[in-house]
């Protein structure tokens, strides 16, 4: 979503013992999400302005045992859903991407999606970029915010490209498969906000060893290199928590992330 910019003029009246002096100041208004940044075109303001949080969201396609992945539906409908609801101040919804439920064979597509997500955003050093990944846990009854990912791929079944690694390092340069990378998002604060809104959600320390963990580990490493943040959240099937509730949850999740960045 590219910011819309336009120039305007503001008239200031300077009150003094002498006659009123009218000064024309040209300013540039830049709209990022629902935030308005005002910059003086004639001189430095000495302020960076409000921070905009840009959240890029991904979900997955079907995989063995899950013919309809709720995250594919959520992510495909998220932009229109949030458009009707309205975005929170300073929150911008970036890219919405659906990934193949695959590990090594789909890693190039994952990085391409993340790189293209950056390219679509206007360069702004004051933006906080977040990569939010949604995956389904078919056995879950509640939402789970994943604290970490580990450097191990041990797939319980072949992925959609037929790959089934066992105790395989996701990134060899990171060394042992027991290495963990943690999110820099304020998950305790996010959890508190979501619980206050009535959602059944908890923090998890185990994202599994399947594709969800695989993608999360790559994303955490990418985010660290770029100065971004990354977070993975597991959702249940729609038969456990209905679609409308899950859409409201994800919308509230984005708002909670933005509020705690």
CSV table of C-alpha atoms in Angstrom, one decimal:
chain,number,residue,atom,x,y,z
A,1,UNK,CA,0.0,0.0,0.0
A,2,UNK,CA,1.7,3.1,-1.2
A,3,UNK,CA,1.3,6.3,0.8
A,4,UNK,CA,-0.7,9.2,-0.7
A,5,UNK,CA,1.1,12.5,-0.6
A,6,UNK,CA,-0.1,16.0,-1.4
A,7,UNK,CA,1.1,19.5,-0.8
A,8,UNK,CA,-0.9,22.1,1.1
A,9,UNK,CA,-0.2,25.4,2.8
A,10,UNK,CA,-0.9,26.4,6.4
A,11,UNK,CA,-1.3,30.1,7.4
A,12,UNK,CA,0.0,31.1,10.9
A,13,UNK,CA,-0.9,34.3,12.6
A,14,UNK,CA,1.9,35.5,14.9
A,15,UNK,CA,0.5,37.7,17.7
A,16,UNK,CA,2.8,40.5,18.9
A,17,UNK,CA,2.4,44.1,20.1
A,18,UNK,CA,2.8,45.1,16.4
A,19,UNK,CA,0.3,44.4,13.6
A,20,UNK,CA,-0.4,40.8,12.9
A,21,UNK,CA,2.2,39.2,10.7
A,22,UNK,CA,1.0,36.5,8.4
A,23,UNK,CA,3.5,33.8,7.5
A,24,UNK,CA,2.9,31.2,4.7
A,25,UNK,CA,4.5,27.8,5.6
A,26,UNK,CA,4.4,25.1,2.9
A,27,UNK,CA,4.0,21.6,4.4
A,28,UNK,CA,3.9,18.1,3.0
A,29,UNK,CA,1.3,15.7,4.3
A,30,UNK,CA,2.1,12.0,4.0
A,31,UNK,CA,-0.5,9.5,4.9
A,32,UNK,CA,0.7,6.1,6.0
A,33,UNK,CA,-2.2,3.8,7.0
A,34,UNK,CA,-4.2,6.0,9.2
A,35,UNK,CA,-1.3,8.1,10.4
A,36,UNK,CA,-0.7,11.6,9.2
A,37,UNK,CA,2.9,12.7,9.1
A,38,UNK,CA,3.6,16.4,8.5
A,39,UNK,CA,7.0,17.6,7.3
A,40,UNK,CA,8.2,21.1,6.7
A,41,UNK,CA,9.4,21.5,3.2
A,42,UNK,CA,11.5,24.6,4.0
A,43,UNK,CA,13.5,23.4,7.0
A,44,UNK,CA,14.2,20.4,9.2
A,45,UNK,CA,11.6,19.8,11.9
A,46,UNK,CA,14.0,17.8,14.1
A,47,UNK,CA,11.5,15.0,14.6
A,48,UNK,CA,11.0,11.7,12.9
A,49,UNK,CA,7.3,11.8,13.2
A,50,UNK,CA,5.0,9.0,14.3
A,51,UNK,CA,6.1,5.4,13.7
A,52,UNK,CA,4.1,3.3,11.2
A,53,UNK,CA,3.9,-0.5,11.8
A,54,UNK,CA,3.7,-2.4,8.5
A,55,UNK,CA,2.6,-6.0,9.0
A,56,UNK,CA,3.0,-8.6,6.2
A,57,UNK,CA,0.9,-11.7,6.6
A,58,UNK,CA,1.2,-15.2,5.2
A,59,UNK,CA,-0.9,-18.4,5.4
A,60,UNK,CA,-0.6,-21.9,3.9
A,61,UNK,CA,-2.3,-24.0,1.3
A,62,UNK,CA,-3.7,-27.5,2.0
A,63,UNK,CA,-1.5,-30.4,3.2
A,64,UNK,CA,-1.8,-34.0,4.1
A,65,UNK,CA,-4.8,-34.4,6.5
A,66,UNK,CA,-6.0,-30.8,6.0
A,67,UNK,CA,-7.9,-30.5,2.8
A,68,UNK,CA,-9.0,-26.9,3.6
A,69,UNK,CA,-6.5,-24.8,5.4
A,70,UNK,CA,-8.2,-22.0,7.4
A,71,UNK,CA,-5.1,-19.8,7.1
A,72,UNK,CA,-5.5,-19.7,3.3
A,73,UNK,CA,-9.0,-18.4,3.7
A,74,UNK,CA,-8.2,-15.9,6.5
A,75,UNK,CA,-5.3,-14.4,4.6
A,76,UNK,CA,-7.1,-14.2,1.3
A,77,UNK,CA,-10.0,-12.4,2.9
A,78,UNK,CA,-8.0,-10.3,5.4
A,79,UNK,CA,-7.5,-7.1,3.3
A,80,UNK,CA,-11.2,-6.7,2.4
A,81,UNK,CA,-12.3,-7.6,6.0
A,82,UNK,CA,-10.0,-5.0,7.5
A,83,UNK,CA,-11.0,-2.5,4.9
A,84,UNK,CA,-14.6,-2.8,6.1
A,85,UNK,CA,-13.6,-2.7,9.7
A,86,UNK,CA,-10.9,0.0,9.3
A,87,UNK,CA,-7.3,0.0,10.3
A,88,UNK,CA,-6.0,1.1,13.7
A,89,UNK,CA,-3.9,4.2,13.8
A,90,UNK,CA,-0.4,3.8,12.5
A,91,UNK,CA,-1.1,0.2,11.2
A,92,UNK,CA,-0.5,-0.7,7.6
A,93,UNK,CA,-1.4,-4.1,6.1
A,94,UNK,CA,1.4,-5.0,3.8
A,95,UNK,CA,1.6,-8.1,1.7
A,96,UNK,CA,-0.8,-11.0,2.0
A,97,UNK,CA,0.8,-14.2,0.8
A,98,UNK,CA,-0.2,-17.9,0.6
A,99,UNK,CA,2.6,-20.3,0.8
A,100,UNK,CA,2.9,-24.0,-0.3
A,101,UNK,CA,3.0,-26.3,2.7
A,102,UNK,CA,6.5,-27.3,1.9
A,103,UNK,CA,10.0,-26.9,3.4
A,104,UNK,CA,13.1,-26.9,1.3
A,105,UNK,CA,11.3,-27.0,-2.0
A,106,UNK,CA,9.4,-23.8,-1.2
A,107,UNK,CA,12.0,-21.8,0.7
A,108,UNK,CA,12.9,-19.8,-2.4
A,109,UNK,CA,9.3,-18.8,-2.8
A,110,UNK,CA,9.2,-17.8,0.9
A,111,UNK,CA,12.3,-15.5,0.5
A,112,UNK,CA,10.9,-14.1,-2.8
A,113,UNK,CA,7.7,-13.2,-1.0
A,114,UNK,CA,9.5,-11.5,1.9
A,115,UNK,CA,11.9,-9.6,-0.5
A,116,UNK,CA,9.0,-8.5,-2.7
A,117,UNK,CA,7.1,-7.4,0.4
A,118,UNK,CA,9.9,-5.0,1.2
A,119,UNK,CA,10.1,-3.7,-2.4
A,120,UNK,CA,6.5,-2.8,-2.4
A,121,UNK,CA,6.9,-0.6,0.7
A,122,UNK,CA,8.1,2.9,0.3
A,123,UNK,CA,11.4,3.4,2.0
A,124,UNK,CA,10.9,4.9,5.4
A,125,UNK,CA,13.5,4.3,8.1
A,126,UNK,CA,10.9,5.0,10.8
A,127,UNK,CA,8.6,2.1,9.8
A,128,UNK,CA,8.6,-1.1,12.0
A,129,UNK,CA,8.2,-4.1,9.7
A,130,UNK,CA,6.6,-7.3,11.1
A,131,UNK,CA,6.3,-10.6,9.4
A,132,UNK,CA,3.2,-12.5,10.7
A,133,UNK,CA,2.8,-16.1,9.7
A,134,UNK,CA,-0.4,-18.1,10.3
A,135,UNK,CA,-0.5,-21.9,10.4
A,136,UNK,CA,-3.1,-24.4,11.4
A,137,UNK,CA,-2.9,-26.9,14.2
A,138,UNK,CA,-5.6,-29.4,13.4
A,139,UNK,CA,-5.7,-30.8,16.9
A,140,UNK,CA,-5.9,-27.4,18.7
A,141,UNK,CA,-8.9,-26.0,20.5
A,142,UNK,CA,-7.4,-22.5,21.0
A,143,UNK,CA,-5.0,-20.0,19.3
A,144,UNK,CA,-1.3,-20.3,20.1
A,145,UNK,CA,1.3,-17.5,19.9
A,146,UNK,CA,4.7,-19.2,19.2
A,147,UNK,CA,7.6,-17.9,21.2
A,148,UNK,CA,10.3,-19.6,19.1
A,149,UNK,CA,11.4,-21.9,16.3
A,150,UNK,CA,14.2,-24.4,16.4
A,151,UNK,CA,16.8,-25.3,13.8
A,152,UNK,CA,15.3,-28.8,13.2
A,153,UNK,CA,13.2,-30.2,10.4
A,154,UNK,CA,11.7,-33.6,11.3
A,155,UNK,CA,8.5,-33.9,9.2
A,156,UNK,CA,5.9,-36.4,10.5
A,157,UNK,CA,4.7,-36.8,6.9
A,158,UNK,CA,6.0,-35.7,3.5
A,159,UNK,CA,5.4,-32.1,2.7
A,160,UNK,CA,3.4,-31.1,-0.5
A,161,UNK,CA,6.6,-31.5,-2.5
A,162,UNK,CA,7.3,-35.0,-1.2
A,163,UNK,CA,10.2,-34.0,1.2
A,164,UNK,CA,10.3,-35.7,4.6
A,165,UNK,CA,13.5,-34.7,6.4
A,166,UNK,CA,14.5,-36.3,9.8
A,167,UNK,CA,16.6,-34.3,12.3
A,168,UNK,CA,17.8,-32.1,9.5
A,169,UNK,CA,19.2,-28.6,10.2
A,170,UNK,CA,17.1,-25.9,8.7
A,171,UNK,CA,20.1,-23.6,8.3
A,172,UNK,CA,23.4,-25.5,8.4
A,173,UNK,CA,25.3,-22.3,9.2
A,174,UNK,CA,23.4,-22.0,12.5
A,175,UNK,CA,25.0,-25.2,13.7
A,176,UNK,CA,23.2,-27.7,16.0
A,177,UNK,CA,19.6,-28.6,15.4
A,178,UNK,CA,18.8,-27.7,19.0
A,179,UNK,CA,19.5,-24.0,18.4
A,180,UNK,CA,16.4,-21.8,18.9
A,181,UNK,CA,15.5,-18.4,17.7
A,182,UNK,CA,13.0,-16.3,19.6
A,183,UNK,CA,10.6,-13.7,18.4
A,184,UNK,CA,11.4,-10.1,19.4
A,185,UNK,CA,7.6,-9.3,19.5
A,186,UNK,CA,6.2,-8.4,22.9
A,187,UNK,CA,4.2,-11.6,23.1
A,188,UNK,CA,3.2,-11.3,26.8
A,189,UNK,CA,1.7,-7.9,26.1
A,190,UNK,CA,0.0,-9.1,22.9
A,191,UNK,CA,-1.4,-12.1,24.9
A,192,UNK,CA,-2.8,-9.7,27.5
A,193,UNK,CA,-4.6,-7.6,24.9
A,194,UNK,CA,-6.1,-10.6,23.1
A,195,UNK,CA,-7.3,-12.2,26.4
A,196,UNK,CA,-8.9,-8.9,27.4
A,197,UNK,CA,-10.9,-9.1,24.2
A,198,UNK,CA,-12.2,-12.5,25.1
A,199,UNK,CA,-10.1,-14.7,22.8
A,200,UNK,CA,-9.0,-18.2,23.9
A,201,UNK,CA,-5.3,-17.9,23.3
A,202,UNK,CA,-2.0,-19.0,24.9
A,203,UNK,CA,1.7,-18.7,24.4
A,204,UNK,CA,3.5,-21.9,23.1
A,205,UNK,CA,7.1,-22.8,23.3
A,206,UNK,CA,6.9,-25.5,20.7
A,207,UNK,CA,6.0,-24.8,17.1
A,208,UNK,CA,6.5,-28.4,16.2
A,209,UNK,CA,9.1,-29.7,13.7
A,210,UNK,CA,7.0,-29.5,10.5
A,211,UNK,CA,6.7,-26.8,7.9
A,212,UNK,CA,5.4,-24.2,10.4
A,213,UNK,CA,8.5,-24.4,12.4
A,214,UNK,CA,10.6,-24.5,9.2
A,215,UNK,CA,9.1,-21.3,7.8
A,216,UNK,CA,9.2,-19.5,11.2
A,217,UNK,CA,12.9,-20.3,11.7
A,218,UNK,CA,13.8,-18.8,8.3
A,219,UNK,CA,11.6,-15.8,8.9
A,220,UNK,CA,13.1,-15.1,12.3
A,221,UNK,CA,16.6,-15.2,10.8
A,222,UNK,CA,15.5,-13.0,7.9
A,223,UNK,CA,13.8,-10.5,10.3
A,224,UNK,CA,17.0,-10.3,12.5
A,225,UNK,CA,19.1,-9.5,9.4
A,226,UNK,CA,16.8,-6.8,8.2
A,227,UNK,CA,16.0,-5.2,11.6
A,228,UNK,CA,12.4,-6.4,11.4
A,229,UNK,CA,10.2,-8.6,13.7
A,230,UNK,CA,8.7,-12.0,13.0
A,231,UNK,CA,5.8,-13.9,14.7
A,232,UNK,CA,4.1,-17.2,14.1
A,233,UNK,CA,0.6,-17.9,15.4
A,234,UNK,CA,-1.2,-21.3,15.2
A,235,UNK,CA,-5.0,-21.3,14.7
A,236,UNK,CA,-7.5,-24.2,15.0
A,237,UNK,CA,-9.7,-25.6,12.3
A,238,UNK,CA,-12.9,-23.7,11.5
A,239,UNK,CA,-14.8,-26.7,13.0
A,240,UNK,CA,-13.3,-25.8,16.4
A,241,UNK,CA,-13.4,-22.0,16.1
A,242,UNK,CA,-15.6,-20.6,13.4
A,243,UNK,CA,-14.4,-18.4,10.5
A,244,UNK,CA,-15.9,-15.1,11.7
A,245,UNK,CA,-14.3,-15.5,15.2
A,246,UNK,CA,-10.9,-16.3,13.6
A,247,UNK,CA,-11.2,-13.2,11.3
A,248,UNK,CA,-11.9,-11.1,14.3
A,249,UNK,CA,-9.0,-12.7,16.2
A,250,UNK,CA,-6.5,-12.0,13.4
A,251,UNK,CA,-7.6,-8.4,13.0
A,252,UNK,CA,-7.2,-7.9,16.8
A,253,UNK,CA,-3.9,-9.7,16.6
A,254,UNK,CA,-2.6,-7.2,14.1
A,255,UNK,CA,-3.8,-4.3,16.2
A,256,UNK,CA,-2.1,-5.8,19.3
A,257,UNK,CA,1.2,-6.2,17.4
A,258,UNK,CA,1.1,-2.6,16.2
A,259,UNK,CA,0.2,-1.4,19.7
A,260,UNK,CA,3.1,-3.2,21.3
A,261,UNK,CA,5.9,-2.5,18.7
